[in-house]
Amino acid sequence: MELNLRVVLFWVVALQCGSVNGSILYRVQEEQPPNTLIGSLAADQGLPDSGHLYKLEVGAPYLRVDGKTGDIFTTEIPIDRETLRDCRSLAKGKPCYLEFEVSVTDLIQNQSPRLIEGRIEVQDINDNTPQFPSSVLTISVPENTIMGALFSIPLATDRDSERNGVADYALTAGPDAATLFGLQVADDRGGKLPQLIVLGNLDRELKDSYDLTIKAVDGGNPQRYSSALLRVVVTDANDNSPKFEKSSYDAELSENSPVGHSVLQVKANDSDMGPNGEIEYTIHQAVDPVPKLLRIDRSTGIIYVKGPLDREEISSLSFYVVARDKGPQPKSSKTFVTIEVTDQNDNAPAVEIRGIGLVTHSEGVANISEDMPVGTAVALVQVSDKDEGENAVVTCVVAGDVPFQLRPASDSPTDNRRKYFLQTTTPLDFERVREYRVEIVAVDSGNPALSSTNSLKVQVTDVNDNSPIFSPTLFEVDFAEENQPGERVLDVTATDADSGTNAQLLYNIVADSTIRGLFEIDPNSGEVRARSPLDREHKERYEFWITAADKGSPSHKGTATVVVKVLDRNDNEPKFMLSGYSFSVLENMPPLSPVGMVTVQDMDKGENARVHLSVEPDGGKFVVQNGTGTILSSISFDREKESSYTFRLKAVDGGEPPKSSYVGVTINVLDENDNDPVITKPSNSSFRRLSPLASPDSHVEVVEAEDLDSGPNAELVFNIAGGNPYQLFRISPTTGEITLAKEMTRKHGGLHRLVVRVSDRGKPPRHATALVHIYVNETISNVSLVEALVGHSLYTPLDRDIAGDPDSGFAAHRSNILFGSLAGVAGVVMLILVVVFIRHRLQRETKSGYQAGKKETKDLYAPKQAPKNAKGKRGRKGKPQKSPKALGENEEVGIQKSLKFNLDGVNDSPRIHLPLTYSPGSPDIGRHYRSNSPLPSIQLQAQSPSASQKHQAVQDLPAANTFVGTGGDDNSTGSDQYSDYSYKTSQPKYNNKQ
């Protein structure tokens, strides 16, 4: 798209191209935007657009040339016709040219460049506005001026060319002046001359001045214009105007004429007398540089040189001279003066030497290769003379005996400027002569002749025609591993038969990035060094190439092969395959069983890789087999005693010095289900009171248990195995919480015994059984009776439900109690006396009797309190067992708090005696609650009554011990004293863990 736009601009801007006197001519309008295409040298000269190099030699900074196609474009600096040095002093009507030179080099055949010269005619555009010399112009007109008289109006100037210069004038007058004045525009030497015409009679006494507007319009499209105030002043009568003897004057003036030299004299006459006939001369509306170079004598009209003249700067001067009389109302006339500046031989020829094509110059030095063919152009020599004619005819020669000559470079030379190629005449030899001083002399044809010289230093460059050579071409070296970074491996050397930079060598490693990361070479000396430590275990042999390249252009290279054999050192410690080992074994495994295997290896060779294993610290529990890495146990494991073992294995190699490493080993003992669950709460002898009005989902009790095993073997499941015939209660299988399942009725009152089974998830599972006593009643008025019932249930078979009316246990005996009440009064009194006596005696012996927290040694039913800081066997770990509180508090109450039983000599006392053997199905309560109970196990006595007598003893309780009462404590109570009713059986494993 951009190229198409440039082509369009080319046809718009480059209006015409052709050949003038053998050179190329293009035309372009000024002020074109950057990159505007002006012309295509390749197309215009019939040259291919490839294989040639085009280079702009002259024309910068306004032009640039495409190096491949030869297209000429404008640059960022616009071409302004009015500011170009060669166009500022042009006479009107003459074209403005911008010269350019382009060298064309054939890159394929390597021939001397061809010089193309051309000119670009810069065409004017209307970019300047006409300007009057002043915003107010004044003309004096005598009052007796006849109608039709003409008066000159000051001219407007326009910097543009004739076509866009001032094309016309217009006059605008008010009503009072429109009938008196008019405008006439006359052609004068290609320009427009505005004149004021008097159309009527003037009367100074009536009006002495008139203001009009003069407008100057140029010929551009669109037009530009400017205006000025034209003030006409009416003066007294002055009959005659001065008249020049000639309408124009021409003269020649030699450049370099001294200041004060007279050029010519203009002459005007006035037929008036006195001041009206005296004439004064002035240069009228002259533009630079006329006022700086010339002056006129106001009285005589002689024109003198005012400043130095240089024809090479300005060759012609044109201006008007005005003659004005000195009357009160002065009259004037003017004449046109043209002065041509003639040449003198005041300029010596100029010799300019610059690069051409691919040959560049730097500080007066040109470099050329010795292998260039004869006739190769070294420089472009331009000889010019600012003079003209014979003074500008220049002869140019190469001085001295050098293998160079000048050949014309232009087919259309001008008289004052010629171009030559400085080219070789014989082959150059760097080994014989390395540089030349070429002096060029130019002489003009003036009289006397002027000359000048310029010189160029030509340096012959060496041709790189030899490659570096290694000797030998294969380098082998043994190099130990674990070297220091930068350690020398070997030196390589190559030689080059060339000289200078062509013999200066640069060494390099040719290999992949891995090799270059391990080895480096000094590019100047050829020393090969190891950049980082080598590791034989990673790689034992390295092979790569070394190159030596000279600094010639083009560069030549030589190659050699380097083989590095890496020797072993004991630089690797034995390494375990893992950073740590963890094995899991089942407990109870027999000694010398394998528990795991480790793998260790050493990357070294020979003795450096022979590894010995040992256990640290050697506690005698484990041994390791060398060779296989198998770890054997010397003991049998018991997870409950010690669940894990940690030790280190040490591996030592056979190197010198030896290296070692360690690895941590952890033996985790896996659990077997070899422990039963242990119930910690509640005790079998305790009970909890529950109001019959309790709503469903009410909290009743929580069964708590623990298992010394781990994992699934310690996950407990709770369920009610018996004693819930009415389905009043349910238990959470995970938390052991017992809640009320439904509303209770009157028949549900009394004592309930729930048989709760606690099982683990082991395979096979283990379990324990707990008895949970729930007394359903509104209050507890007779605690001893409830405790007696609880004691009775402890040896009642588990397959028998204890639930219902609290009086159901004694219904069959009510009649006996009624008939025997009178007979039993005496026995009761006796019983009370015996109990009081025994209690008094026991309190004296123990100092505290049955007080809570005191140790009882003789009364087998007294509570056995744990020490204050000791762990209770039934309590939770780390928490001391709390002492029982008074009956009025919300705590469980012991039997001895409400009943004082006689232990000696009273057979019908309500002492609870347990059988030595339980009936089938009875829970092994003592086994699970022995260590949890704060009381000692009950010691069975020989005189213990039979089961029927125990029932009878409970039935013979006083009638006052009823289950219903209006007073007393409504809170749940318990009998923690009766916590264990079984024989003491030894469980050493359990006791130790507990």
PDB file of C-alpha atoms in Angstrom, residues 839-964:
ATOM      1  CA  ARG A 839     -19.750 -48.291 115.067  1.00  0.00           C
ATOM      2  CA  HIS A 840     -18.447 -46.648 118.189  1.00  0.00           C
ATOM      3  CA  ARG A 841     -15.675 -49.172 118.407  1.00  0.00           C
ATOM      4  CA  LEU A 842     -14.719 -48.819 114.760  1.00  0.00           C
ATOM      5  CA  GLN A 843     -14.682 -45.043 114.931  1.00  0.00           C
ATOM      6  CA  ARG A 844     -12.365 -45.198 117.896  1.00  0.00           C
ATOM      7  CA  GLU A 845      -9.992 -47.508 116.087  1.00  0.00           C
ATOM      8  CA  THR A 846      -9.921 -45.597 112.828  1.00  0.00           C
ATOM      9  CA  LYS A 847     -10.234 -42.110 114.373  1.00  0.00           C
ATOM     10  CA  SER A 848     -12.621 -41.219 111.636  1.00  0.00           C
ATOM     11  CA  GLY A 849     -15.015 -44.103 111.319  1.00  0.00           C
ATOM     12  CA  TYR A 850     -16.786 -44.193 107.961  1.00  0.00           C
ATOM     13  CA  GLN A 851     -16.057 -40.614 107.027  1.00  0.00           C
ATOM     14  CA  ALA A 852     -15.465 -40.101 103.361  1.00  0.00           C
ATOM     15  CA  GLY A 853     -11.844 -40.202 102.312  1.00  0.00           C
ATOM     16  CA  LYS A 854     -10.616 -42.141 105.430  1.00  0.00           C
ATOM     17  CA  LYS A 855      -8.996 -45.548 105.144  1.00  0.00           C
ATOM     18  CA  GLU A 856     -10.829 -48.425 106.871  1.00  0.00           C
ATOM     19  CA  THR A 857      -8.775 -51.460 107.748  1.00  0.00           C
ATOM     20  CA  LYS A 858     -11.274 -53.670 109.565  1.00  0.00           C
ATOM     21  CA  ASP A 859     -14.676 -52.836 108.153  1.00  0.00           C
ATOM     22  CA  LEU A 860     -14.641 -54.651 104.874  1.00  0.00           C
ATOM     23  CA  TYR A 861     -17.467 -52.469 103.580  1.00  0.00           C
ATOM     24  CA  ALA A 862     -15.743 -49.176 104.245  1.00  0.00           C
ATOM     25  CA  PRO A 863     -14.563 -47.243 101.145  1.00  0.00           C
ATOM     26  CA  LYS A 864     -10.888 -47.464 100.207  1.00  0.00           C
ATOM     27  CA  GLN A 865      -9.899 -43.941  99.162  1.00  0.00           C
ATOM     28  CA  ALA A 866      -6.979 -43.314  96.841  1.00  0.00           C
ATOM     29  CA  PRO A 867      -4.187 -40.954  97.837  1.00  0.00           C
ATOM     30  CA  LYS A 868      -4.753 -37.350  96.940  1.00  0.00           C
ATOM     31  CA  ASN A 869      -2.124 -37.190  94.218  1.00  0.00           C
ATOM     32  CA  ALA A 870      -2.407 -40.798  93.034  1.00  0.00           C
ATOM     33  CA  LYS A 871      -4.429 -42.009  90.085  1.00  0.00           C
ATOM     34  CA  GLY A 872      -7.595 -43.861  90.868  1.00  0.00           C
ATOM     35  CA  LYS A 873      -7.826 -47.175  89.204  1.00  0.00           C
ATOM     36  CA  ARG A 874     -11.273 -46.354  87.894  1.00  0.00           C
ATOM     37  CA  GLY A 875     -10.785 -42.672  87.288  1.00  0.00           C
ATOM     38  CA  ARG A 876      -9.506 -41.061  84.135  1.00  0.00           C
ATOM     39  CA  LYS A 877      -5.796 -40.757  83.601  1.00  0.00           C
ATOM     40  CA  GLY A 878      -4.208 -37.881  85.392  1.00  0.00           C
ATOM     41  CA  LYS A 879      -7.336 -36.969  87.426  1.00  0.00           C
ATOM     42  CA  PRO A 880      -7.627 -37.827  91.151  1.00  0.00           C
ATOM     43  CA  GLN A 881     -10.781 -39.582  92.333  1.00  0.00           C
ATOM     44  CA  LYS A 882     -13.205 -37.217  94.020  1.00  0.00           C
ATOM     45  CA  SER A 883     -14.413 -37.984  97.545  1.00  0.00           C
ATOM     46  CA  PRO A 884     -18.125 -38.732  97.889  1.00  0.00           C
ATOM     47  CA  LYS A 885     -20.207 -35.798  99.068  1.00  0.00           C
ATOM     48  CA  ALA A 886     -23.175 -35.522 101.442  1.00  0.00           C
ATOM     49  CA  LEU A 887     -26.527 -36.879 100.403  1.00  0.00           C
ATOM     50  CA  GLY A 888     -27.951 -33.494  99.724  1.00  0.00           C
ATOM     51  CA  GLU A 889     -25.534 -32.911  96.784  1.00  0.00           C
ATOM     52  CA  ASN A 890     -25.881 -34.171  93.252  1.00  0.00           C
ATOM     53  CA  GLU A 891     -23.421 -37.053  93.730  1.00  0.00           C
ATOM     54  CA  GLU A 892     -23.519 -40.803  94.165  1.00  0.00           C
ATOM     55  CA  VAL A 893     -23.787 -41.881  97.798  1.00  0.00           C
ATOM     56  CA  GLY A 894     -22.146 -44.947  99.341  1.00  0.00           C
ATOM     57  CA  ILE A 895     -24.158 -47.598 101.157  1.00  0.00           C
ATOM     58  CA  GLN A 896     -22.333 -46.969 104.391  1.00  0.00           C
ATOM     59  CA  LYS A 897     -23.604 -43.376 104.401  1.00  0.00           C
ATOM     60  CA  SER A 898     -27.141 -44.553 105.113  1.00  0.00           C
ATOM     61  CA  LEU A 899     -26.709 -48.013 106.637  1.00  0.00           C
ATOM     62  CA  LYS A 900     -24.302 -49.124 109.368  1.00  0.00           C
ATOM     63  CA  PHE A 901     -24.164 -52.911 109.089  1.00  0.00           C
ATOM     64  CA  ASN A 902     -22.913 -55.112 111.885  1.00  0.00           C
ATOM     65  CA  LEU A 903     -20.145 -57.224 110.547  1.00  0.00           C
ATOM     66  CA  ASP A 904     -19.756 -59.602 113.472  1.00  0.00           C
ATOM     67  CA  GLY A 905     -22.311 -61.841 115.210  1.00  0.00           C
ATOM     68  CA  VAL A 906     -25.494 -60.587 113.549  1.00  0.00           C
ATOM     69  CA  ASN A 907     -26.765 -63.169 111.091  1.00  0.00           C
ATOM     70  CA  ASP A 908     -29.956 -61.351 110.127  1.00  0.00           C
ATOM     71  CA  SER A 909     -28.264 -58.043 109.398  1.00  0.00           C
ATOM     72  CA  PRO A 910     -28.714 -56.625 105.904  1.00  0.00           C
ATOM     73  CA  ARG A 911     -25.070 -57.269 104.932  1.00  0.00           C
ATOM     74  CA  ILE A 912     -24.685 -58.219 101.331  1.00  0.00           C
ATOM     75  CA  HIS A 913     -22.780 -61.450 100.828  1.00  0.00           C
ATOM     76  CA  LEU A 914     -21.775 -62.531  97.374  1.00  0.00           C
ATOM     77  CA  PRO A 915     -21.432 -66.104  96.277  1.00  0.00           C
ATOM     78  CA  LEU A 916     -18.001 -67.512  95.737  1.00  0.00           C
ATOM     79  CA  THR A 917     -18.958 -68.566  92.261  1.00  0.00           C
ATOM     80  CA  TYR A 918     -21.260 -66.807  89.900  1.00  0.00           C
ATOM     81  CA  SER A 919     -24.003 -68.523  88.101  1.00  0.00           C
ATOM     82  CA  PRO A 920     -23.650 -69.026  84.370  1.00  0.00           C
ATOM     83  CA  GLY A 921     -24.166 -65.800  82.495  1.00  0.00           C
ATOM     84  CA  SER A 922     -23.093 -63.581  85.395  1.00  0.00           C
ATOM     85  CA  PRO A 923     -20.671 -60.787  84.330  1.00  0.00           C
ATOM     86  CA  ASP A 924     -17.070 -60.959  85.332  1.00  0.00           C
ATOM     87  CA  ILE A 925     -17.427 -57.567  86.973  1.00  0.00           C
ATOM     88  CA  GLY A 926     -14.315 -57.698  89.083  1.00  0.00           C
ATOM     89  CA  ARG A 927     -12.056 -58.322  86.130  1.00  0.00           C
ATOM     90  CA  HIS A 928     -12.998 -55.077  84.442  1.00  0.00           C
ATOM     91  CA  TYR A 929     -13.545 -52.859  87.437  1.00  0.00           C
ATOM     92  CA  ARG A 930     -10.988 -54.056  89.898  1.00  0.00           C
ATOM     93  CA  SER A 931      -8.346 -51.485  89.111  1.00  0.00           C
ATOM     94  CA  ASN A 932     -10.867 -48.712  88.542  1.00  0.00           C
ATOM     95  CA  SER A 933     -12.602 -48.981  91.900  1.00  0.00           C
ATOM     96  CA  PRO A 934     -11.402 -46.817  94.790  1.00  0.00           C
ATOM     97  CA  LEU A 935     -12.582 -49.512  97.234  1.00  0.00           C
ATOM     98  CA  PRO A 936     -11.090 -52.904  97.987  1.00  0.00           C
ATOM     99  CA  SER A 937     -12.698 -56.044  96.718  1.00  0.00           C
ATOM    100  CA  ILE A 938     -15.157 -57.566  99.183  1.00  0.00           C
ATOM    101  CA  GLN A 939     -13.686 -60.367 101.203  1.00  0.00           C
ATOM    102  CA  LEU A 940     -16.204 -63.153 101.426  1.00  0.00           C
ATOM    103  CA  GLN A 941     -16.748 -64.611 104.900  1.00  0.00           C
ATOM    104  CA  ALA A 942     -17.460 -68.211 105.730  1.00  0.00           C
ATOM    105  CA  GLN A 943     -20.679 -67.399 107.513  1.00  0.00           C
ATOM    106  CA  SER A 944     -22.188 -65.718 104.438  1.00  0.00           C
ATOM    107  CA  PRO A 945     -25.815 -66.764 104.230  1.00  0.00           C
ATOM    108  CA  SER A 946     -27.298 -68.423 101.247  1.00  0.00           C
ATOM    109  CA  ALA A 947     -28.979 -66.518  98.458  1.00  0.00           C
ATOM    110  CA  SER A 948     -32.389 -67.081  99.973  1.00  0.00           C
ATOM    111  CA  GLN A 949     -31.213 -65.752 103.317  1.00  0.00           C
ATOM    112  CA  LYS A 950     -29.820 -62.645 101.578  1.00  0.00           C
ATOM    113  CA  HIS A 951     -33.190 -62.067  99.990  1.00  0.00           C
ATOM    114  CA  GLN A 952     -34.783 -62.590 103.396  1.00  0.00           C
ATOM    115  CA  ALA A 953     -32.454 -60.063 104.898  1.00  0.00           C
ATOM    116  CA  VAL A 954     -33.514 -57.493 102.363  1.00  0.00           C
ATOM    117  CA  GLN A 955     -37.171 -58.345 102.947  1.00  0.00           C
ATOM    118  CA  ASP A 956     -36.766 -57.928 106.697  1.00  0.00           C
ATOM    119  CA  LEU A 957     -35.759 -54.271 106.307  1.00  0.00           C
ATOM    120  CA  PRO A 958     -37.977 -51.927 108.360  1.00  0.00           C
ATOM    121  CA  ALA A 959     -41.209 -50.799 106.735  1.00  0.00           C
ATOM    122  CA  ALA A 960     -40.015 -47.268 106.961  1.00  0.00           C
ATOM    123  CA  ASN A 961     -37.427 -48.020 104.251  1.00  0.00           C
ATOM    124  CA  THR A 962     -39.894 -47.458 101.465  1.00  0.00           C
ATOM    125  CA  PHE A 963     -39.119 -46.328  97.884  1.00  0.00           C
ATOM    126  CA  VAL A 964     -41.527 -43.427  97.941  1.00  0.00           C
TER     127      VAL A 964
END
